[in-house]
Coordinates of C-alpha atoms in Angstrom, one line a residue:
X1 CA 96.8 69.1 120.1
X2 CA 93.2 70.1 120.9
X3 CA 94.1 73.7 121.5
X4 CA 96.2 74.2 117.9
X5 CA 93.0 73.3 116.2
X6 CA 91.1 75.6 118.5
X7 CA 93.3 78.1 117.5
X8 CA 93.2 78.2 114.4
X9 CA 89.5 77.3 113.4
X10 CA 89.1 80.8 115.6
X11 CA 91.3 82.1 113.7
X12 CA 89.9 80.9 110.1
X13 CA 86.8 82.2 111.1
X14 CA 87.0 85.4 112.2
X15 CA 89.0 85.5 108.3
X16 CA 86.8 84.2 107.1
X17 CA 83.9 86.5 108.5
X18 CA 86.5 90.2 108.3
X19 CA 87.5 88.7 103.9
X20 CA 84.5 90.0 102.8
X21 CA 86.3 93.6 102.2
X22 CA 83.3 95.8 101.6
X23 CA 82.8 99.5 98.8
X24 CA 82.8 101.7 101.0
X25 CA 84.7 105.0 100.9
X26 CA 86.7 107.2 98.6
X27 CA 88.5 105.3 96.0
X28 CA 91.7 105.1 96.8
X29 CA 95.0 106.5 94.6
X30 CA 95.9 104.3 91.5
X31 CA 98.4 103.5 91.6
X32 CA 98.6 100.8 89.3
X33 CA 99.0 101.4 85.1
X34 CA 97.5 98.8 82.4
X35 CA 98.3 98.9 78.9
X36 CA 96.4 99.6 75.0
X37 CA 97.0 97.5 72.0
X38 CA 96.2 98.4 68.6
X39 CA 96.8 97.9 65.4
X40 CA 96.5 100.2 62.4
X41 CA 96.7 98.7 59.2
X42 CA 94.7 101.0 55.7
X43 CA 91.1 100.3 55.3
X44 CA 91.7 99.3 51.9
X45 CA 94.0 96.5 51.5
X46 CA 94.2 95.6 54.9
X47 CA 98.5 96.3 54.8
X48 CA 99.9 97.7 58.3
X49 CA 100.4 101.3 58.3
X50 CA 104.0 102.3 59.7
X51 CA 104.6 105.4 61.4
X52 CA 101.4 105.7 61.9
X53 CA 100.4 108.1 64.5
X54 CA 97.7 107.2 68.0
X55 CA 97.2 109.5 70.8
X56 CA 95.0 109.0 74.3
X57 CA 93.5 112.1 76.0
X58 CA 91.7 111.9 79.1
X59 CA 88.4 113.1 78.7
X60 CA 88.0 114.9 82.1
X61 CA 90.2 117.2 80.7
X62 CA 90.6 116.8 77.4
X63 CA 94.7 116.5 78.0
X64 CA 96.2 114.5 76.1
X65 CA 98.8 112.1 78.5
X66 CA 100.6 108.7 75.7
X67 CA 101.2 108.1 72.5
X68 CA 103.8 107.2 70.0
X69 CA 104.0 105.6 66.7
X70 CA 103.2 102.0 65.4
X71 CA 105.7 99.7 64.3
X72 CA 107.4 98.8 61.2
X73 CA 103.7 95.7 61.1
X74 CA 101.0 98.1 62.3
X75 CA 100.8 97.5 65.9
X76 CA 101.6 100.3 68.8
X77 CA 101.5 98.9 72.7
X78 CA 100.4 102.5 74.9
X79 CA 101.7 101.4 78.4
X80 CA 101.5 102.9 81.4
X81 CA 98.4 103.9 81.2
X82 CA 96.0 104.8 84.9
X83 CA 92.5 103.7 85.5
X84 CA 89.9 106.3 83.8
X85 CA 88.4 107.0 80.2
X86 CA 90.6 107.9 76.8
X87 CA 90.2 109.0 73.7
X88 CA 91.9 107.1 71.6
X89 CA 92.9 109.9 68.5
X90 CA 93.9 108.2 65.5
X91 CA 95.8 109.1 61.9
X92 CA 98.1 108.9 58.7
X93 CA 99.1 111.6 55.9
X94 CA 96.2 110.5 53.8
X95 CA 93.7 109.2 55.8
X96 CA 91.2 111.0 58.6
X97 CA 91.2 110.3 61.4
X98 CA 89.6 108.2 63.9
X99 CA 88.5 109.0 66.9
X100 CA 87.7 105.6 69.8
X101 CA 86.6 106.0 72.9
X102 CA 88.6 103.8 75.7
X103 CA 87.7 103.1 79.4
X104 CA 90.2 101.3 81.6
X105 CA 89.7 100.0 85.1
X106 CA 91.4 99.3 87.8
X107 CA 89.9 95.4 87.8
X108 CA 90.5 96.0 84.0
X109 CA 93.9 97.9 83.4
X110 CA 94.5 96.3 79.8
X111 CA 92.7 96.8 76.6
X112 CA 94.0 95.3 73.2
X113 CA 91.6 97.1 70.4
X114 CA 92.1 95.1 67.7
X115 CA 92.7 96.3 64.4
X116 CA 91.7 100.1 63.3
X117 CA 92.0 101.9 60.2
X118 CA 93.3 105.3 61.0
X119 CA 95.7 106.7 63.9
X120 CA 96.3 110.0 65.2
X121 CA 98.1 112.7 65.8
X122 CA 100.4 112.8 69.3
X123 CA 100.3 115.6 71.7
X124 CA 104.0 115.3 73.8
X125 CA 102.2 116.4 77.8
X126 CA 105.2 118.1 79.4
X127 CA 107.5 116.1 81.3
X128 CA 106.0 116.9 85.1
X129 CA 108.3 116.7 87.7
X130 CA 107.5 116.3 92.0
X131 CA 110.1 117.6 94.7
X132 CA 109.9 116.8 98.2
X133 CA 111.1 116.6 101.4
X134 CA 110.6 113.6 103.7
X135 CA 111.5 114.6 108.0
X136 CA 114.7 113.1 109.1
X137 CA 113.2 111.1 111.5
X138 CA 109.2 110.6 112.4
X139 CA 107.9 109.9 115.5
X140 CA 105.2 107.1 115.3
X141 CA 102.8 105.6 117.9
X142 CA 105.0 102.5 118.1
X143 CA 108.2 103.1 116.9
X144 CA 110.4 105.6 115.4
X145 CA 111.3 105.8 112.2
X146 CA 114.4 107.2 110.6
X147 CA 114.5 108.2 106.9
X148 CA 117.8 106.8 104.6
X149 CA 117.5 108.0 102.0
X150 CA 117.2 111.6 102.5
X151 CA 119.7 111.5 104.8
X152 CA 123.4 111.7 102.0
X153 CA 126.1 111.7 103.9
X154 CA 124.2 107.4 104.3
X155 CA 126.4 107.4 100.1
X156 CA 129.0 104.8 100.6
X157 CA 128.4 103.2 103.4
X158 CA 126.5 100.1 104.9
X159 CA 123.9 99.3 107.1
X160 CA 125.3 99.5 110.1
X161 CA 126.8 102.8 109.4
X162 CA 123.3 103.7 108.3
X163 CA 122.1 102.4 112.5
X164 CA 124.6 104.6 114.1
X165 CA 122.4 107.1 112.7
X166 CA 119.4 105.6 114.1
X167 CA 118.7 107.8 117.5
X168 CA 118.0 104.7 120.5
X169 CA 120.6 102.5 118.5
X170 CA 124.6 101.7 119.4
X171 CA 126.3 99.7 117.6
X172 CA 129.5 97.9 119.2
X173 CA 132.7 97.2 116.8
X174 CA 131.9 93.9 115.3
X175 CA 128.7 95.1 114.0
X176 CA 126.7 94.3 116.6
X177 CA 123.0 97.0 117.6
X178 CA 121.5 97.0 121.0
X179 CA 118.4 99.2 121.6
X180 CA 119.1 100.6 124.9
X181 CA 121.3 98.9 125.6
X182 CA 119.0 95.1 124.7
X183 CA 119.9 93.4 122.2
X184 CA 117.1 93.4 119.8
X185 CA 115.0 91.0 116.7
X186 CA 116.1 92.8 113.2
X187 CA 113.6 92.1 110.4
X188 CA 114.0 93.0 107.0
X189 CA 110.6 94.8 104.9
X190 CA 108.7 92.5 107.6
X191 CA 110.7 88.8 107.7
X192 CA 113.3 87.7 110.1
X193 CA 115.8 86.3 107.4
X194 CA 117.9 83.6 108.6
X195 CA 121.5 85.4 108.5
X196 CA 120.1 87.7 110.5
X197 CA 120.1 85.4 113.3
X198 CA 123.2 83.5 112.4
X199 CA 125.4 87.0 112.6
X200 CA 124.0 90.7 112.7
X201 CA 126.8 92.2 112.9
X202 CA 128.4 90.5 109.2
X203 CA 124.8 90.3 107.9
X204 CA 125.0 94.9 107.9
X205 CA 128.6 94.8 106.8
X206 CA 126.9 93.2 102.8
X207 CA 122.9 95.7 102.3
X208 CA 125.0 98.6 101.2
X209 CA 123.4 102.2 102.2
X210 CA 122.2 103.5 99.6
X211 CA 119.4 100.6 100.0
X212 CA 117.9 101.0 102.6
X213 CA 114.8 103.5 102.6
X214 CA 114.3 103.7 105.9
X215 CA 114.7 102.0 110.0
X216 CA 112.5 101.3 112.1
X217 CA 112.8 100.8 115.7
X218 CA 110.0 100.3 116.8
X219 CA 110.6 99.8 121.1
X220 CA 107.5 99.1 122.1
X221 CA 106.1 95.8 119.3
X222 CA 102.3 95.4 119.0
X223 CA 100.7 91.7 118.9
X224 CA 100.6 91.8 115.6
X225 CA 105.1 90.8 115.9
X226 CA 105.6 87.7 116.9
X227 CA 106.5 87.8 120.9
X228 CA 109.7 87.1 120.6
X229 CA 112.5 88.4 121.5
X230 CA 113.5 91.0 124.9
X231 CA 114.8 94.3 123.9
X232 CA 112.4 95.4 120.5
X233 CA 112.6 94.6 116.9
X234 CA 114.7 97.0 114.1
X235 CA 112.6 96.4 110.9
X236 CA 114.7 97.9 107.6
X237 CA 112.8 98.8 104.7
X238 CA 114.9 98.5 101.5
X239 CA 114.2 101.2 98.4
X240 CA 111.4 99.4 95.6
X241 CA 112.2 101.4 91.9
X242 CA 109.8 102.3 89.9
X243 CA 111.6 103.7 87.7
X244 CA 109.8 102.2 84.0
X245 CA 113.2 101.1 82.4
X246 CA 115.8 99.2 83.5
X247 CA 118.2 101.3 86.7
X248 CA 121.1 99.8 88.7
X249 CA 123.9 100.9 91.3
X250 CA 127.2 99.0 92.0
X251 CA 129.2 100.5 95.3
X252 CA 133.0 99.6 96.4
X253 CA 135.2 100.8 98.9
X254 CA 138.4 99.4 99.6
X255 CA 140.6 99.8 103.0
X256 CA 143.3 98.6 105.7
X257 CA 140.8 96.2 107.1
X258 CA 138.1 95.2 104.6
X259 CA 136.6 95.7 100.8
X260 CA 132.8 96.0 100.3
X261 CA 131.7 95.8 96.3
X262 CA 127.5 95.5 95.8
X263 CA 125.4 95.7 92.7
X264 CA 122.1 95.5 92.1
X265 CA 119.9 96.3 88.8
X266 CA 115.9 96.5 88.4
X267 CA 113.8 96.3 85.3
X268 CA 111.2 97.6 85.8
X269 CA 108.1 97.1 82.1
X270 CA 104.2 97.8 83.0
X271 CA 102.9 96.2 86.3
X272 CA 105.7 93.7 86.5
X273 CA 109.1 94.1 88.2
X274 CA 112.7 91.9 89.2
X275 CA 115.5 93.0 90.5
X276 CA 118.4 90.9 91.7
X277 CA 121.7 92.4 93.8
X278 CA 124.9 90.4 94.5
X279 CA 127.9 91.2 97.7
X280 CA 130.5 91.0 98.7
X281 CA 132.8 91.5 101.8
X282 CA 136.8 89.8 102.5
X283 CA 138.7 91.0 104.5
X284 CA 142.3 90.1 105.3
X285 CA 144.5 87.7 107.2
X286 CA 143.7 89.8 111.1
X287 CA 146.8 89.2 113.0
X288 CA 146.0 89.2 116.8
X289 CA 148.1 88.0 120.1
X290 CA 146.9 87.0 123.3
X291 CA 149.1 85.9 125.8
X292 CA 147.6 84.7 129.3
X293 CA 149.3 83.2 133.2
X294 CA 147.2 80.6 134.8
X295 CA 148.1 80.1 138.6
X296 CA 145.8 76.5 140.4
X297 CA 146.6 75.6 144.4
X298 CA 145.5 71.9 144.3
X299 CA 146.1 70.5 147.3
X300 CA 149.0 72.4 148.4
X301 CA 150.1 71.8 145.1
X302 CA 150.3 74.6 142.4
X303 CA 150.4 74.5 139.1
X304 CA 151.6 77.1 136.1
X305 CA 150.7 77.3 133.1
X306 CA 152.2 80.8 130.7
X307 CA 150.9 81.0 127.0
X308 CA 151.5 83.2 124.6
X309 CA 149.5 83.1 121.1
X310 CA 149.5 84.5 117.8
X311 CA 146.6 83.6 115.4
X312 CA 145.8 85.1 111.5
X313 CA 142.7 84.9 110.6
X314 CA 140.3 85.7 107.6
X315 CA 136.6 86.9 106.7
X316 CA 134.9 86.2 103.5
X317 CA 131.6 86.5 102.6
X318 CA 128.9 87.0 99.7
X319 CA 125.4 86.5 98.4
X320 CA 123.1 87.2 95.9
X321 CA 119.0 87.3 94.9
X322 CA 117.0 87.7 93.3
X323 CA 113.3 89.4 93.2
X324 CA 110.1 89.1 91.0
X325 CA 107.1 91.3 91.5
X326 CA 103.0 91.9 89.4
X327 CA 100.6 93.4 89.8
X328 CA 96.9 91.9 88.1
X329 CA 95.6 94.9 88.6
X330 CA 95.2 98.0 91.2
X331 CA 94.1 95.7 93.7
X332 CA 95.8 92.2 93.7
X333 CA 100.2 91.7 93.8
X334 CA 102.2 88.8 94.1
X335 CA 105.6 88.8 94.9
X336 CA 108.5 86.2 95.2
X337 CA 112.5 87.2 96.7
X338 CA 115.0 84.2 97.1
X339 CA 118.2 85.2 99.0
X340 CA 121.6 83.6 99.4
X341 CA 124.2 84.5 101.8
X342 CA 127.8 82.8 102.7
X343 CA 130.0 83.9 105.5
X344 CA 133.3 81.9 106.5
X345 CA 135.6 82.7 109.2
X346 CA 138.6 80.9 110.0
X347 CA 142.6 80.1 110.2
X348 CA 145.6 79.3 111.6
X349 CA 147.0 79.5 115.1
X350 CA 149.7 78.7 117.3
X351 CA 150.9 79.6 120.7
X352 CA 153.9 79.4 123.1
X353 CA 153.4 77.5 125.9
X354 CA 155.8 76.6 129.8
X355 CA 153.8 73.9 132.0
X356 CA 155.3 74.2 135.3
X357 CA 158.1 75.5 132.9
X358 CA 158.4 72.6 130.2
X359 CA 158.5 74.3 127.8
X360 CA 155.3 73.0 124.5
X361 CA 154.1 74.2 121.4
X362 CA 150.0 73.9 120.4
X363 CA 149.7 75.1 116.6
X364 CA 145.4 75.0 115.9
X365 CA 143.5 75.4 112.8
X366 CA 139.6 76.8 113.4
X367 CA 137.1 77.0 109.9
X368 CA 133.6 78.2 111.1
X369 CA 131.0 79.3 108.2
X370 CA 127.9 79.3 107.2
X371 CA 125.3 79.8 104.6
X372 CA 121.8 80.6 104.6
X373 CA 118.9 80.5 102.0
X374 CA 116.1 82.7 102.4
X375 CA 112.3 82.3 100.1
X376 CA 109.3 84.5 99.7
X377 CA 105.9 84.5 98.5
X378 CA 102.8 86.9 98.8
X379 CA 100.4 87.9 97.7
X380 CA 98.0 91.6 98.4
X381 CA 94.7 91.5 98.1
X382 CA 93.6 95.8 98.7
X383 CA 89.4 97.5 97.4
X384 CA 88.1 100.5 97.1
X385 CA 88.4 101.7 100.5
X386 CA 91.3 102.8 101.6
X387 CA 93.3 101.4 103.8
X388 CA 92.1 97.9 103.5
X389 CA 94.5 95.6 102.9
X390 CA 94.1 91.5 102.8
X391 CA 97.5 89.8 102.9
X392 CA 98.9 85.9 103.2
X393 CA 103.0 85.1 103.4
X394 CA 105.1 82.5 103.2
X395 CA 108.8 82.4 103.6
X396 CA 111.6 79.1 103.9
X397 CA 114.7 79.8 105.7
X398 CA 117.3 76.9 105.6
X399 CA 120.3 77.3 107.0
X400 CA 123.7 75.6 107.9
X401 CA 126.5 76.0 110.1
X402 CA 129.6 74.3 110.6
X403 CA 132.3 74.9 113.1
X404 CA 136.4 72.6 112.4
X405 CA 139.2 72.8 115.7
X406 CA 142.6 71.0 115.2
X407 CA 145.0 71.2 118.0
X408 CA 148.2 69.9 118.1
X409 CA 150.5 70.1 121.9
X410 CA 153.5 69.4 121.2
X411 CA 155.6 68.5 125.1
X412 CA 159.2 67.5 123.8
X413 CA 160.1 63.7 124.1
X414 CA 156.1 63.6 124.5
X415 CA 153.5 61.8 122.0
X416 CA 152.2 64.5 120.5
X417 CA 148.4 65.1 121.9
X418 CA 146.0 66.2 118.8
X419 CA 142.3 67.1 119.8
X420 CA 139.9 67.5 116.9
X421 CA 135.9 68.3 116.5
X422 CA 133.0 68.3 113.2
X423 CA 129.4 70.1 113.9
X424 CA 127.7 70.4 111.6
X425 CA 124.2 72.3 112.7
X426 CA 121.2 72.2 110.1
X427 CA 118.3 74.9 110.3
X428 CA 115.6 74.8 109.0
X429 CA 112.7 77.0 109.4
X430 CA 108.5 77.4 107.8
X431 CA 106.7 80.3 108.5
X432 CA 102.6 80.3 107.0
X433 CA 101.3 84.2 107.5
X434 CA 97.2 85.9 106.7
X435 CA 96.6 89.0 107.9
X436 CA 94.3 91.5 106.9
X437 CA 94.0 95.6 108.5
X438 CA 90.5 97.1 107.8
X439 CA 90.1 100.7 108.9
X440 CA 86.9 101.9 110.3
X441 CA 87.9 105.5 110.3
X442 CA 91.0 107.6 109.2
X443 CA 92.0 107.4 113.2
X444 CA 90.1 103.7 114.2
X445 CA 91.8 100.6 112.3
X446 CA 91.5 97.5 113.1
X447 CA 93.9 94.0 112.5
X448 CA 93.6 90.3 113.2
X449 CA 95.8 87.5 111.5
X450 CA 97.0 84.5 112.5
X451 CA 100.9 82.9 111.9
X452 CA 102.2 79.0 111.4
X453 CA 106.1 78.5 112.4
X454 CA 107.9 74.9 112.4
X455 CA 111.1 74.8 113.0
X456 CA 114.0 72.2 112.7
X457 CA 117.2 72.0 113.9
X458 CA 120.0 69.1 114.0
X459 CA 123.6 69.3 115.3
X460 CA 125.2 66.6 114.4
X461 CA 129.5 66.0 115.4
X462 CA 131.4 63.7 113.4
X463 CA 133.5 61.8 116.2
X464 CA 130.5 61.9 118.5
X465 CA 127.5 60.5 117.8
X466 CA 126.6 60.7 121.7
X467 CA 126.5 64.7 121.1
X468 CA 123.5 64.5 118.1
X469 CA 120.8 66.6 118.9
X470 CA 117.5 67.3 117.3
X471 CA 115.1 69.7 117.9
X472 CA 111.6 70.6 116.9
X473 CA 109.4 73.7 118.0
X474 CA 106.0 74.7 115.9
X475 CA 104.3 77.1 117.1
X476 CA 101.2 78.6 116.5
X477 CA 99.8 82.3 116.8
X478 CA 96.4 84.2 116.2
X479 CA 96.0 88.2 117.3
X480 CA 94.6 91.7 116.8
X481 CA 95.1 94.8 117.2
X482 CA 92.7 98.3 117.4
X483 CA 93.8 101.7 117.2
X484 CA 92.1 105.4 117.7
X485 CA 92.6 108.3 119.2
X486 CA 91.5 109.0 122.8
X487 CA 91.4 112.7 122.0
X488 CA 93.3 115.1 119.3
X489 CA 96.6 114.9 121.0
X490 CA 96.8 111.3 123.1
X491 CA 97.1 108.4 120.9
X492 CA 95.9 104.9 122.4
X493 CA 96.5 101.1 120.6
X494 CA 96.6 98.2 122.1
X495 CA 96.2 94.1 121.6
X496 CA 96.9 90.7 122.6
X497 CA 98.5 87.5 121.4
X498 CA 98.1 84.1 121.7
X499 CA 100.4 81.7 121.3
X500 CA 101.2 77.8 121.3
X501 CA 104.3 76.0 121.6
X502 CA 105.4 72.9 120.9
X503 CA 108.9 70.8 121.5
X504 CA 110.4 67.8 121.1
X505 CA 113.7 67.0 121.6
X506 CA 115.3 63.5 120.2
X507 CA 116.7 63.1 124.6
X508 CA 112.9 62.3 124.9
X509 CA 112.2 65.8 125.7
X510 CA 108.2 67.4 125.1
X511 CA 107.0 70.3 126.3
X512 CA 104.1 71.9 124.7
X513 CA 103.0 75.0 126.7
X514 CA 99.6 78.2 125.8
X515 CA 100.6 82.4 126.6
X516 CA 98.8 85.3 125.9
X517 CA 100.4 89.2 125.5
X518 CA 99.1 91.7 126.0
X519 CA 100.3 94.5 123.8
X520 CA 98.9 98.9 125.2
X521 CA 100.4 101.9 124.1
X522 CA 99.2 105.5 124.8
X523 CA 101.6 108.3 123.1
X524 CA 100.2 111.9 123.9
X525 CA 102.6 114.5 121.6
X526 CA 102.5 118.8 123.1
X527 CA 104.6 121.4 120.3
X528 CA 108.1 118.6 120.1
X529 CA 107.8 116.8 123.0
X530 CA 106.1 113.3 122.5
X531 CA 105.3 110.9 125.7
X532 CA 104.3 107.4 125.9
X533 CA 103.5 104.5 128.2
X534 CA 103.0 101.0 127.7
X535 CA 103.5 97.9 128.4
X536 CA 103.7 94.8 126.8
X537 CA 104.6 91.0 127.2
X538 CA 107.8 89.1 125.7
X539 CA 109.1 85.6 125.5
X540 CA 113.0 84.6 124.5
X541 CA 113.2 81.3 123.0
X542 CA 117.2 80.8 122.1
X543 CA 118.5 79.2 120.2
X544 CA 121.7 76.3 118.5
X545 CA 124.1 77.6 120.7
X546 CA 121.7 77.8 123.4
X547 CA 120.3 73.9 123.1
X548 CA 123.5 72.2 121.7
X549 CA 127.2 74.5 122.2
X550 CA 130.4 73.6 120.2
X551 CA 133.1 73.5 122.9
X552 CA 135.9 73.6 122.1

C-alpha cells in the first residue's frame, strides 16, 4: 500500500508540474468553429425584418466567408465561423447598409451581437473541394499503419476482412488474429474493450469495414501502453464524421452460413456531434459430426468406447452504441461513448455410443452467452503550442458470461444418468488514466502519465458453491517516454513504465508485486527499406477462463 501511495504522489507531482501549458510556438491550425448571432429590426418601430441579408467578410483578405437571410423574427445564426477578425454587413431593400467589426478567438468562438438595425448583402463563396490520397501502408518508428479507408476493396466486409489485408497479421477460420504467430491485444480507438476480451473473432465480425479508418500494428508498444500482453497491440481507429448536418450509412450481407447487418448515423451541428450505431449477426444452425474410438487397458482389462455424434449449433450477436462529442473551444474537448454487445451460441447434440459392446445414447443441450457494456468519458486540453496535449480518461466495463449444459446418458435397463452445470461469470473493471504530451520540437516529444485499473471477477455455480470464485486485481501504473532523432535517418524512442499489482482471492490467497518495464526502439530508414532494433518487457495476466475454468 505504501508503494501505491508513493507512486500516486510522484505521478501527481509530475503531472501537476507539466500541466501548466507554456504559450510557446506558432498557433495550431484552427479546428474549432463558432457561431455569430444577430437580430435585425427596423430602427423606427423596432419590428423584426425578415429576409434581411447578412454577409460576413474576413478582414485580412476581404473575402466573404459566410452569410444568410434572417427569419420571420429577424434572427440569423451564422455557423462554422473560424476564429478571426471579420466585417459584418447588414442590409435590406430600402434601408442603409450597416457595417460592424467582429472578432472571434479560439477561447471565445461564439459572439452574440444582439439587435442590429440593418443587414448587408450576402456574397457566396464558391465551393472548393480538396482531394488527397494517403499511402495504403505507413511505416512509423513503433508501428505499422494500414489506412483501410484508402482501400476501396474493403467495402461491404467486416473487420475480419480488413485484418486479413494488414501486413504481419494472420487470421484463422474462426476470426482469431495473430501477430507473427503470437496472440495480440486489440484496442478500439486506443481503449480496451470487454467484448474483445471475451471473443475476438465474434467482436471483429460486428465492426463493418466501412467504419474503419485505419489499423495500427504496434509491434513494440511504448511505455504508454499497459504492460499486459505478449505479442504486441492492434489498435483499430474508427472513422469520425466532420460533415455538418446528418449523415449515415447502412450495409447488409447474406449467405448460406451467416447474415450480418449494420447501421450508423451521425448528426453534427456547430461544435456538437452525436453518433449512434447498431449491428447484428445471425448464423444458421450448423450441423457438425464427430466420431472417436477410445481403447484403454487397465490391470489387463480392455475397455472400448466408440462414439459417433452430431450437434446443431446456432450463433446470434447484436450491438449498439451512442456517442457525444463537444468542443468548448479550440483548446477544450469532452467526449463520451457507451456501447453494449451481446453474443449467444449453443444448441442440441446427440451421440450414439458403444461402451464395451453395450449400446447407449447421449443427448445434450449446451448454451453459452455473454453481454458486455463499455462506457468511456474523455476530456482533452490542448494549447497554442502544436502537439501539446493533456487528457483525462475514465472507463467502465461490465460483463456477464453464462455457460450451461445438460447431458443425459441413456443405457438400456439402467436409470438415466444426468449431468448438468450452470455457471455465471461477472467482470467489473474501472479505469482512470491521465496523459500529458509536450513537444520540445517537431522531432523531440516527451510523454508522461499514469493509470489505475480496478478489476473484480466473480464466477458462481448454481449446483456447486464450493467452486464459486471471487478475484480482485488492482493495478497502479506510471510511465514516461521520450522520442527524438539521432540523425536525419535514425530515430530513437524509449521509456520506462512502473506497475504495482495487488491480488486478492476469496480462498485467502493474496499477492502483490512491483515491476519495471523498459522499452527502447531504434529505427533507420534507407530508401524504401526500414530497419528496427527494439527491446521491451511484458507481462501476461490470466483471464477468468484460466483462473477458474468451466469444466463440462
